[in-house]
Short mmCIF file of C-alpha atoms in Angstrom, two decimals:
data_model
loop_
_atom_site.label_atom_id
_atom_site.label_comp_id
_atom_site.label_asym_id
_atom_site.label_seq_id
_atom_site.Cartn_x
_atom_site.Cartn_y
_atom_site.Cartn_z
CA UNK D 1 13.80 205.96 -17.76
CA UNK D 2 11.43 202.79 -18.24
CA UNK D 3 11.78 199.68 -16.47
CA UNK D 4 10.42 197.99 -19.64
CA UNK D 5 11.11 199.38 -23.30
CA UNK D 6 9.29 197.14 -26.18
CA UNK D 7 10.62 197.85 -29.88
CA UNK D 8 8.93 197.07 -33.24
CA UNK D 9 6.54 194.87 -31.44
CA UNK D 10 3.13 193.72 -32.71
CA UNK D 11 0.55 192.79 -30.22
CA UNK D 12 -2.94 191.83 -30.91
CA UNK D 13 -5.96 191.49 -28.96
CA UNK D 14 -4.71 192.84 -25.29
CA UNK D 15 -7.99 192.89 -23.45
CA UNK D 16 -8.31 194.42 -19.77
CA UNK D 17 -10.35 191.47 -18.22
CA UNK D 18 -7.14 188.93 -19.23
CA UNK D 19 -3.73 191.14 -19.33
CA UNK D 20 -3.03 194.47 -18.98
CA UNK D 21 -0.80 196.49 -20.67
CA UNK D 22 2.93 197.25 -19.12
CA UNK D 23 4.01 200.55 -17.94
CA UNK D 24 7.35 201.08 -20.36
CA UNK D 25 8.44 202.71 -23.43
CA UNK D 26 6.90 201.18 -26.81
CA UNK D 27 8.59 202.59 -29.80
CA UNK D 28 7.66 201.76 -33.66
CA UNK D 29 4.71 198.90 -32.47
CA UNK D 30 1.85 198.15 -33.89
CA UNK D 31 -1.46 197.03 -31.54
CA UNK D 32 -4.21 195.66 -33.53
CA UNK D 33 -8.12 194.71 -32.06
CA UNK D 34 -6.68 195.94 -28.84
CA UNK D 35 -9.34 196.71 -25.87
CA UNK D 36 -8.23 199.48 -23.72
CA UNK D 37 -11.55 200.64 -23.31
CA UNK D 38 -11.59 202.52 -18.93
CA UNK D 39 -7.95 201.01 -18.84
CA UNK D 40 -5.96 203.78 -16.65
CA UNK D 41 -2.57 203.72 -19.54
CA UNK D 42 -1.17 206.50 -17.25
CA UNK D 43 2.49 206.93 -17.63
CA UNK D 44 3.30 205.22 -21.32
CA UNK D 45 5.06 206.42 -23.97
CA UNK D 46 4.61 205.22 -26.69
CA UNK D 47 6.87 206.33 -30.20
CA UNK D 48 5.91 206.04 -33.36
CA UNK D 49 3.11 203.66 -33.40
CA UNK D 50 0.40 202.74 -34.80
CA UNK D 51 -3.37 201.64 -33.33
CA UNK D 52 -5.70 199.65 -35.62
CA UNK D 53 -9.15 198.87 -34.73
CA UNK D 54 -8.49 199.53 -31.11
CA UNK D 55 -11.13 200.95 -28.28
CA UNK D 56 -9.56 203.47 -26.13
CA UNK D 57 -13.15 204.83 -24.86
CA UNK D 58 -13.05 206.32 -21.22
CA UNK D 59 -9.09 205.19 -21.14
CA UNK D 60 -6.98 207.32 -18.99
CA UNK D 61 -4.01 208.77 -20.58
CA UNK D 62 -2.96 211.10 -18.18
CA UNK D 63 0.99 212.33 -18.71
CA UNK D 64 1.27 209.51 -21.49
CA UNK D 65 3.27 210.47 -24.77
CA UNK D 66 2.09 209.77 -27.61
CA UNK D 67 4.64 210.96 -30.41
CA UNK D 68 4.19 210.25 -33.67
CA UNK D 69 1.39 207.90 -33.07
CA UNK D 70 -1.22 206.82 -36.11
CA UNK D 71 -4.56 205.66 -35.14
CA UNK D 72 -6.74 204.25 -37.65
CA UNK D 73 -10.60 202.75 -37.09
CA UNK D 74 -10.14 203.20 -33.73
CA UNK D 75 -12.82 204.02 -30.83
CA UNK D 76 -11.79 206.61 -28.76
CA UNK D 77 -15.13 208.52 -27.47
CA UNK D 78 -14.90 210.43 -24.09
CA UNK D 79 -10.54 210.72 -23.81
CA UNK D 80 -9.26 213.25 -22.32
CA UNK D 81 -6.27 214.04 -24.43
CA UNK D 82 -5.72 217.21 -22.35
CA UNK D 83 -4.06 215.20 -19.93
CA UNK D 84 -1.54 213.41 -21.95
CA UNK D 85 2.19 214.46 -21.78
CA UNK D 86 2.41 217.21 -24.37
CA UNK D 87 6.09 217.22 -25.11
CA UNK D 88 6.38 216.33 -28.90
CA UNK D 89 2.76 215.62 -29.16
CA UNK D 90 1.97 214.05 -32.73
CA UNK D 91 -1.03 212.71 -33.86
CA UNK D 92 -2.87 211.03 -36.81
CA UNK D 93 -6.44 209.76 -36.73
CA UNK D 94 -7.94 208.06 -39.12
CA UNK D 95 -11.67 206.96 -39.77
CA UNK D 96 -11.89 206.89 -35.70
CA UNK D 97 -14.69 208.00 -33.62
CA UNK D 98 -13.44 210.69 -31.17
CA UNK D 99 -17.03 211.83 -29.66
CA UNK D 100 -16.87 213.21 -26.38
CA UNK D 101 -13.27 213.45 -26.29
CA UNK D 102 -11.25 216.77 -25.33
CA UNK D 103 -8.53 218.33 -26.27
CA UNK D 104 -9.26 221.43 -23.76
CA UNK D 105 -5.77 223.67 -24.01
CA UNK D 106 -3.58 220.74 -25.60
CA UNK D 107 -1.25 221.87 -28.00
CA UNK D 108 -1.08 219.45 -31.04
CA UNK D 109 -0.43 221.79 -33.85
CA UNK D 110 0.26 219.82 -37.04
CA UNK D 111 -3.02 217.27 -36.29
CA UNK D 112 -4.56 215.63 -38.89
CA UNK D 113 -8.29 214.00 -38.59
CA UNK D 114 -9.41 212.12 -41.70
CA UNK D 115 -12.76 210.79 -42.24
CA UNK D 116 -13.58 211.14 -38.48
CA UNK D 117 -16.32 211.35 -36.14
CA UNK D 118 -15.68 214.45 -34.07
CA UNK D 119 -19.21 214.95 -32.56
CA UNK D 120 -19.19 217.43 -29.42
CA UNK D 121 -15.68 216.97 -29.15
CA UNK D 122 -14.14 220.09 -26.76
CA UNK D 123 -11.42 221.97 -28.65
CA UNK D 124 -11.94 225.20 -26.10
CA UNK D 125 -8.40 227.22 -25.95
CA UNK D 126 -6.57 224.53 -27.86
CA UNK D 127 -3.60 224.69 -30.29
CA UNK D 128 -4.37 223.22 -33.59
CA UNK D 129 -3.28 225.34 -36.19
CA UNK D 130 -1.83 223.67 -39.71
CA UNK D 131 -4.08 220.72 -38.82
CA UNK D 132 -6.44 218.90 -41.40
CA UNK D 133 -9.90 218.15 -40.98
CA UNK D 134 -10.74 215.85 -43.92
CA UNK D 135 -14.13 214.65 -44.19
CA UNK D 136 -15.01 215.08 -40.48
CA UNK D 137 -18.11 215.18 -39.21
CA UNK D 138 -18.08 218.08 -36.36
CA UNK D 139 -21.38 218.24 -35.06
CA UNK D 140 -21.39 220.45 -31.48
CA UNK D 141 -17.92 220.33 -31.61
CA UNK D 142 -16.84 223.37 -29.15
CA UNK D 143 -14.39 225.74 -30.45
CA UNK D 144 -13.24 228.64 -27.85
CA UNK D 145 -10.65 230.68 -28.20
CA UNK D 146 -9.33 228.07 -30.35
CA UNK D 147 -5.84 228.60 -32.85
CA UNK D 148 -7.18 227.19 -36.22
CA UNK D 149 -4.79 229.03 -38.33
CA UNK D 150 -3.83 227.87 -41.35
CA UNK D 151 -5.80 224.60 -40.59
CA UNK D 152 -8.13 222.77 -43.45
CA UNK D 153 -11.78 222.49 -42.87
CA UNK D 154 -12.85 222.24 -46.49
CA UNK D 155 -14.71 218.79 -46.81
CA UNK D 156 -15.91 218.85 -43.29
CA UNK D 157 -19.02 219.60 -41.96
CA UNK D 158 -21.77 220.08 -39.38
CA UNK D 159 -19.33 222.73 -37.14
CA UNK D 160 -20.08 225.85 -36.06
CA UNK D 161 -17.06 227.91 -35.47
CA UNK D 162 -17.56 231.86 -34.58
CA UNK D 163 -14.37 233.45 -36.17
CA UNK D 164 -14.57 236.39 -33.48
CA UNK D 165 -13.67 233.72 -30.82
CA UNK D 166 -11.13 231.97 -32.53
CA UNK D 167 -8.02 232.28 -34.64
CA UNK D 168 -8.95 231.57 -38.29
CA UNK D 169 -6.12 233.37 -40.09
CA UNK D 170 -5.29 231.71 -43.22
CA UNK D 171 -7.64 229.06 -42.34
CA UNK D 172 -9.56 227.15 -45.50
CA UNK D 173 -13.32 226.80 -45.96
CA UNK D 174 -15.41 225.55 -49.14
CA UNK D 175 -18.12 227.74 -50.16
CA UNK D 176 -20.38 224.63 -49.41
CA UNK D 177 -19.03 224.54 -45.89
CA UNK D 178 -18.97 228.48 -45.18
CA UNK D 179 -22.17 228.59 -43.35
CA UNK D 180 -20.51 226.96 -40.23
CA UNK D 181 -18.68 230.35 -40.02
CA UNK D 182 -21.85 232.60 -40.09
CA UNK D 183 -24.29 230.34 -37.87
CA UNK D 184 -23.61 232.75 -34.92
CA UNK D 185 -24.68 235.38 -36.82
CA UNK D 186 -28.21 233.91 -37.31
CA UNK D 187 -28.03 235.25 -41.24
CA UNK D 188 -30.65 233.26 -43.43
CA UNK D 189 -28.33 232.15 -46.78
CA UNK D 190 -30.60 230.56 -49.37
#
């Protein structure tokens, strides 16, 4: 149990260099311009909320829960989601940049990603199957023995994803977007 539990709470502008934020339980809050940019937010659970135009770059979330949790606009490049508590893992991004980040052998089945910047982002032996990729930009994104099944790639773009090394079944692809799938192959389509 939490020493501190927060509900329906709306803060703004928590910045590292004047407060920090509280180890505790924050369920159905909304943070807003919120810096937790190298902040260690170990330990924090945090239910249904909602992040809007935060920076979580280089933050720490190791064994924090984030269930149900909408982020929109937010920064987020280099976060190791692999180490956040995985026990009813939900997420929704939106128009966020994720670069860097990893999500290394996390399962988060269910995830989607709209209009986001997922540039060499590490998916390697993840769990994202029935997730939605809308508009993403997935430039050297790593997938390795990745579950994509049943997951929607087709308006995003700049991935290369070798369907040997990965679970595609029931996966969906445009025909604009299908040479992501046959890069590997190094097969000239004109």
């Amino acid at each position: 149990m939490f020493e501190h539990h927060f509900y329906n709470e709306h803060f703004k502008k928590i910045d590292p260099t004047v407060s920090k934020i509280q180890k505790g339980e924050y369920d159905s809050c909304t943070f807003e311009n919120c810096n937790f940019e190298n902040m260690h937010i170990s330990n924090i659970q945090f239910i249904e909320c909602e992040f809007i135009d935060c920076n979580f770059s280089n933050s720490i979330v190791k064994d924090t829960s984030f269930k149900d949790v909408n982020f929109t606009n937010c920064k987020m490049i280099g976060v190791k989601f692999h180490e956040c508590n995985p026990f009813l893992l939900q997420f929704l991004f939106k128009d966020c940049q994720l670069n860097f980040s990893s999500f290394y052998q996390l399962k988060a089945p269910n995830t989607i990603f709209k209009k986001c910047n997922l540039e060499e982002v590490d998916f390697t032996e993840a769990i994202i199957n029935n997730s939605v990729f809308e508009n993403c930009d997935l430039k050297n994104a790593i997938f390795e023995e990745t579950n994509l099944e049943k997951s929607d790639f087709r308006t995003s773009y700049n991935f290369t994803i070798h369907p040997e090394k990965n679970r595609l079944k029931n996966a969906k692809f445009s025909k604009e977007n299908l040479l992501g799938l046959l890069t590997n192959y190094k097969i000239i389509v004109e």
